[in-house]
């Protein structure tokens, strides 16, 4: 039996690429440039498995037109809103993701953003690098205290829980959250958190609002003009989830007008494009989608994909099947 032909749309950690090339007839994207939608559509006709990332777009159109060879999309990442799951499913294509292994690192990045924006870490760094620091004084670059404040979490899945744990047990914060389904209060209490009934309840209670829900149609623009207005004046938004959960234009307007005090962002609506008006604001901390970007986590994500496609081609149920 010939080995399954697989395509990685981007370069992956070399240890993972090595395992993949031992087990499969693997093609690597040696230039590591994002593939066009047309190139991905062609790949679906040429490979048994395509292994995409968040930098790829797989709308319904790539699955249309027949002659599909791909049987599994082994996504490198937990979020898969860049894939039209219904269209993949309609073609009988399995889809897997990489949950669990990036929980801690993504929660860490949310904490980094929260601390940086509240304590003006980015501004301070820029000031020193520009040679503009005039020395210590009692009124210099005054931020907002974090310890003991209230954090509001939208989406209480693995990453939301890990973030709650850090906020409550690390920083003595009161943690409230909104989640679509009801979470057992005893389970919530393990993370020092309690559930509120609506997004609005969370927004009106929180000094910091952090998004941890999936992207895609169901949560598109969950944070909009009305919801920024519902936040406490002086509150901050943290987004490590997906750019499309936030109406970016509404966020920029809220920041410019002082409706909210600041934002810490790791994700954007049209990555890698970050609007000039957002980049011009001092009261935002901007990271280039670094949530899972540690050696340990990227290796573990890759190995999860290896496990998923190995099980699939060996006729077993892949552990992280989402479709
Ligand atoms: C990944 C992420 O780097 O896993 C996710 O959902 O947002 C990131 O941590 C990215 O998705 C890789 O495809």
XYZ file of C-alpha atoms and ligand atoms in Angstrom:
336
model
C 0.000 0.000 0.000
C 1.458 3.411 -0.906
C 1.793 5.753 2.055
C -0.897 8.471 2.237
C 0.102 11.653 0.448
C -0.080 14.599 2.820
C 0.494 18.350 2.467
C 1.525 20.743 5.223
C 0.450 24.234 4.210
C 3.197 25.900 6.357
C 6.534 24.921 7.941
C 6.071 23.108 11.272
C 8.544 22.361 14.089
C 11.274 20.232 12.536
C 10.826 17.317 14.972
C 7.216 17.020 13.868
C 8.060 17.308 10.167
C 10.559 14.485 10.664
C 7.930 12.168 12.162
C 5.463 13.055 9.419
C 8.001 12.351 6.665
C 8.772 8.953 8.246
C 5.111 7.906 8.354
C 3.674 9.591 5.267
C 4.508 10.722 1.755
C 4.794 14.295 3.005
C 5.067 17.520 1.036
C 6.277 20.597 2.905
C 5.713 24.227 1.992
C 9.445 24.959 1.831
C 9.026 28.693 1.250
C 6.543 28.903 4.153
C 4.393 31.441 2.329
C 0.607 31.344 2.946
C -1.124 29.376 0.186
C -3.788 31.005 -1.974
C -7.338 29.679 -1.826
C -6.898 28.334 -5.375
C -3.750 26.460 -4.363
C -5.610 24.917 -1.428
C -8.468 23.900 -3.731
C -5.893 22.183 -5.978
C -4.308 20.491 -2.960
C -7.675 18.983 -2.003
C -7.594 17.248 -5.404
C -4.002 16.011 -5.063
C -3.451 14.897 -1.439
C -5.044 12.340 0.893
C -4.628 14.733 3.835
C -4.169 18.490 3.948
C -2.847 19.951 7.223
C -3.875 23.624 7.396
C -3.359 26.423 9.904
C -5.143 29.616 10.817
C -3.336 31.427 7.979
C -5.279 29.375 5.384
C -8.800 29.989 4.147
C -10.981 26.989 3.302
C -14.391 28.430 2.381
C -17.146 26.323 0.776
C -15.814 27.240 -2.690
C -12.625 25.156 -2.258
C -14.720 22.028 -1.719
C -17.043 22.681 -4.696
C -16.532 21.213 -8.157
C -15.842 17.542 -7.390
C -12.747 15.319 -7.829
C -11.755 15.719 -4.168
C -9.038 13.321 -3.025
C -8.552 14.619 0.542
C -10.148 12.501 3.260
C -8.955 14.396 6.306
C -8.023 17.963 7.254
C -5.661 17.729 10.224
C -5.812 21.294 11.473
C -2.763 22.607 13.349
C -4.590 24.639 16.025
C -7.628 24.395 18.241
C -9.677 27.047 16.408
C -11.028 26.034 13.014
C -13.222 28.927 11.936
C -11.042 29.267 8.809
C -12.554 25.998 7.557
C -16.142 25.711 6.298
C -16.875 22.617 8.368
C -20.310 21.958 6.838
C -18.848 22.028 3.323
C -15.990 19.690 4.336
C -18.461 17.330 5.996
C -20.693 17.325 2.934
C -17.718 15.953 0.984
C -17.171 13.264 3.631
C -13.915 14.895 4.761
C -12.982 14.400 8.435
C -11.644 17.424 10.334
C -9.480 17.288 13.481
C -7.968 19.991 15.714
C -5.428 20.219 18.574
C -7.203 20.989 21.867
C -5.645 20.872 25.321
C -1.976 21.308 24.506
C -2.217 25.065 23.959
C -4.469 25.875 26.909
C -1.789 27.084 29.327
C 0.203 29.101 26.827
C -2.866 30.877 25.446
C -4.075 31.689 28.972
C -0.567 32.987 29.726
C -0.695 35.317 26.722
C -4.098 36.650 27.865
C -2.519 37.391 31.273
C 0.449 39.046 29.576
C -1.909 41.295 27.606
C -4.011 42.129 30.658
C -0.963 43.090 32.721
C 0.719 44.940 29.845
C -2.249 47.092 28.990
C -3.219 47.832 32.615
C 0.356 48.687 33.661
C 1.265 50.360 30.353
C 4.085 47.930 29.599
C 4.073 48.573 25.848
C 4.124 52.338 26.274
C 6.969 52.145 28.769
C 9.013 49.934 26.463
C 8.453 52.279 23.543
C 9.427 55.286 25.644
C 12.744 53.780 26.723
C 13.597 52.472 23.259
C 12.892 55.940 21.827
C 15.346 57.429 24.378
C 12.514 59.552 25.792
C 12.446 58.513 29.461
C 13.162 61.543 31.629
C 13.536 59.532 34.862
C 11.310 58.431 37.729
C 8.651 60.753 39.106
C 5.490 60.182 41.160
C 3.137 60.899 38.268
C 4.919 59.046 35.502
C 2.939 56.583 33.335
C 0.327 55.739 35.922
C -1.649 52.613 35.146
C -4.495 50.625 36.664
C -4.120 48.188 39.556
C -4.843 44.586 38.550
C -4.801 42.625 41.832
C -8.214 42.377 43.434
C -10.152 43.694 40.439
C -13.031 41.913 38.655
C -12.363 40.016 35.445
C -15.198 38.964 33.138
C -14.621 35.957 30.924
C -16.689 35.273 27.826
C -16.498 31.547 27.043
C -15.628 29.154 29.870
C -13.934 26.344 27.965
C -10.439 25.028 28.654
C -8.664 28.323 27.994
C -11.288 30.441 29.783
C -10.910 28.215 32.859
C -7.108 28.343 32.783
C -7.288 32.125 32.521
C -9.769 32.302 35.423
C -7.435 30.205 37.535
C -4.520 32.559 36.875
C -6.618 35.651 37.625
C -8.182 34.334 40.817
C -5.409 32.327 42.425
C -2.533 34.404 41.060
C -3.933 37.924 41.316
C -6.774 37.651 43.834
C -9.298 38.760 41.233
C -13.033 38.240 41.432
C -13.890 36.159 38.352
C -17.285 36.154 36.647
C -18.062 34.546 33.319
C -20.647 34.045 30.605
C -20.936 30.651 28.951
C -23.562 29.383 26.498
C -24.261 26.290 28.561
C -24.585 26.141 32.325
C -21.409 25.207 34.185
C -21.734 23.278 37.466
C -21.096 25.919 40.181
C -18.739 23.506 41.966
C -16.695 23.151 38.757
C -16.649 26.950 38.301
C -15.529 27.365 41.920
C -12.479 25.192 41.248
C -11.273 28.070 39.060
C -12.416 30.735 41.516
C -15.210 31.775 39.150
C -18.974 32.191 39.094
C -21.341 32.169 36.128
C -23.604 35.096 35.251
C -26.662 34.786 33.012
C -25.862 37.152 30.169
C -22.928 38.735 28.349
C -24.270 42.106 29.527
C -24.177 41.012 33.186
C -20.488 40.204 32.742
C -19.731 43.449 30.900
C -21.308 45.637 33.552
C -19.458 43.836 36.379
C -15.951 43.575 34.935
C -12.903 45.827 35.071
C -11.312 43.537 32.462
C -13.262 41.578 29.847
C -11.424 38.651 28.255
C -12.728 36.706 25.254
C -12.283 32.929 25.170
C -15.129 31.768 22.904
C -14.738 30.261 19.409
C -14.682 32.444 16.312
C -16.978 31.932 13.337
C -20.566 32.812 12.538
C -22.100 32.151 15.961
C -19.901 34.693 17.757
C -19.164 37.137 14.929
C -19.045 40.692 16.315
C -20.218 39.540 19.739
C -18.402 42.659 20.940
C -20.035 45.556 19.116
C -20.744 49.250 19.737
C -23.604 48.551 22.167
C -21.537 46.078 24.136
C -18.543 48.413 24.403
C -20.956 50.995 25.806
C -22.206 48.395 28.310
C -18.676 47.934 29.687
C -17.640 49.918 32.764
C -16.028 53.227 31.843
C -12.333 52.619 32.427
C -12.557 48.896 31.634
C -10.245 46.987 29.305
C -10.848 44.361 26.598
C -8.519 41.387 26.094
C -8.861 39.232 22.966
C -6.863 36.047 22.468
C -9.799 34.192 20.847
C -10.468 35.222 17.255
C -10.508 38.608 15.540
C -14.013 38.166 14.178
C -15.494 38.002 17.710
C -14.855 41.761 17.876
C -16.212 44.421 15.532
C -12.772 45.999 15.063
C -14.127 49.310 13.732
C -16.409 49.593 16.780
C -13.489 48.751 19.074
C -11.298 51.443 17.513
C -14.097 54.007 17.920
C -14.633 52.960 21.564
C -10.904 53.296 22.276
C -10.587 56.631 20.476
C -13.598 58.073 22.295
C -12.581 56.744 25.694
C -15.655 54.525 25.995
C -13.231 51.864 27.270
C -9.752 52.552 28.610
C -7.676 50.095 26.647
C -7.325 46.774 24.870
C -4.846 43.922 24.671
C -5.121 42.046 21.388
C -3.477 38.924 19.993
C -5.940 38.405 17.125
C -7.444 40.643 14.416
C -10.291 40.598 11.938
C -8.151 40.399 8.788
C -4.785 39.021 9.934
C -2.064 40.008 9.324
C -3.650 43.390 8.573
C -3.862 45.603 11.659
C -5.624 48.910 10.927
C -3.466 52.069 11.093
C -5.938 53.671 13.527
C -5.450 50.771 15.943
C -1.666 50.899 15.621
C -1.762 54.644 16.297
C -3.365 54.200 19.727
C -1.140 54.204 22.825
C -3.769 52.506 25.001
C -3.589 49.183 23.170
C -1.099 46.338 23.384
C -0.803 44.479 20.099
C 0.711 41.020 19.688
C 1.038 39.079 16.404
C -1.132 36.009 17.245
C 1.357 34.511 19.721
C -1.134 32.553 21.879
C 0.376 29.119 21.297
C 3.837 30.278 20.203
C 6.141 28.351 22.541
C 8.488 25.554 21.572
C 6.742 23.093 23.874
C 3.251 23.910 22.670
C 3.956 24.085 18.928
C 5.694 20.700 19.132
C 2.757 19.257 21.078
C 0.266 20.696 18.570
C 2.181 19.082 15.727
C 2.310 15.740 17.517
C -1.456 15.905 18.067
C -1.926 16.236 14.318
C 0.426 13.273 13.823
C -1.731 11.200 16.204
C -4.962 12.317 14.544
C -3.975 11.471 10.989
C -2.121 8.281 11.990
C -5.244 6.958 13.710
C -7.395 8.037 10.783
C -5.317 6.286 8.119
C -4.937 3.208 10.342
C -8.732 2.951 10.480
C -9.167 4.164 14.055
C -11.246 7.102 15.238
C -8.930 10.143 15.523
C -8.971 11.522 19.086
C -9.686 15.141 18.178
C -12.303 14.821 15.468
C -14.541 17.892 15.142
C -16.299 16.741 11.947
C -2.547 28.687 16.553
C -4.711 29.422 17.636
O -1.261 29.166 16.486
O -4.944 27.107 17.962
C -5.488 28.166 17.728
O -6.707 28.238 17.581
O -5.254 30.448 17.587
C -3.238 29.477 17.603
O -2.788 29.178 18.876
C -3.164 28.736 15.207
O -4.498 28.467 15.207
C -2.503 27.765 14.299
O -3.336 27.372 13.250
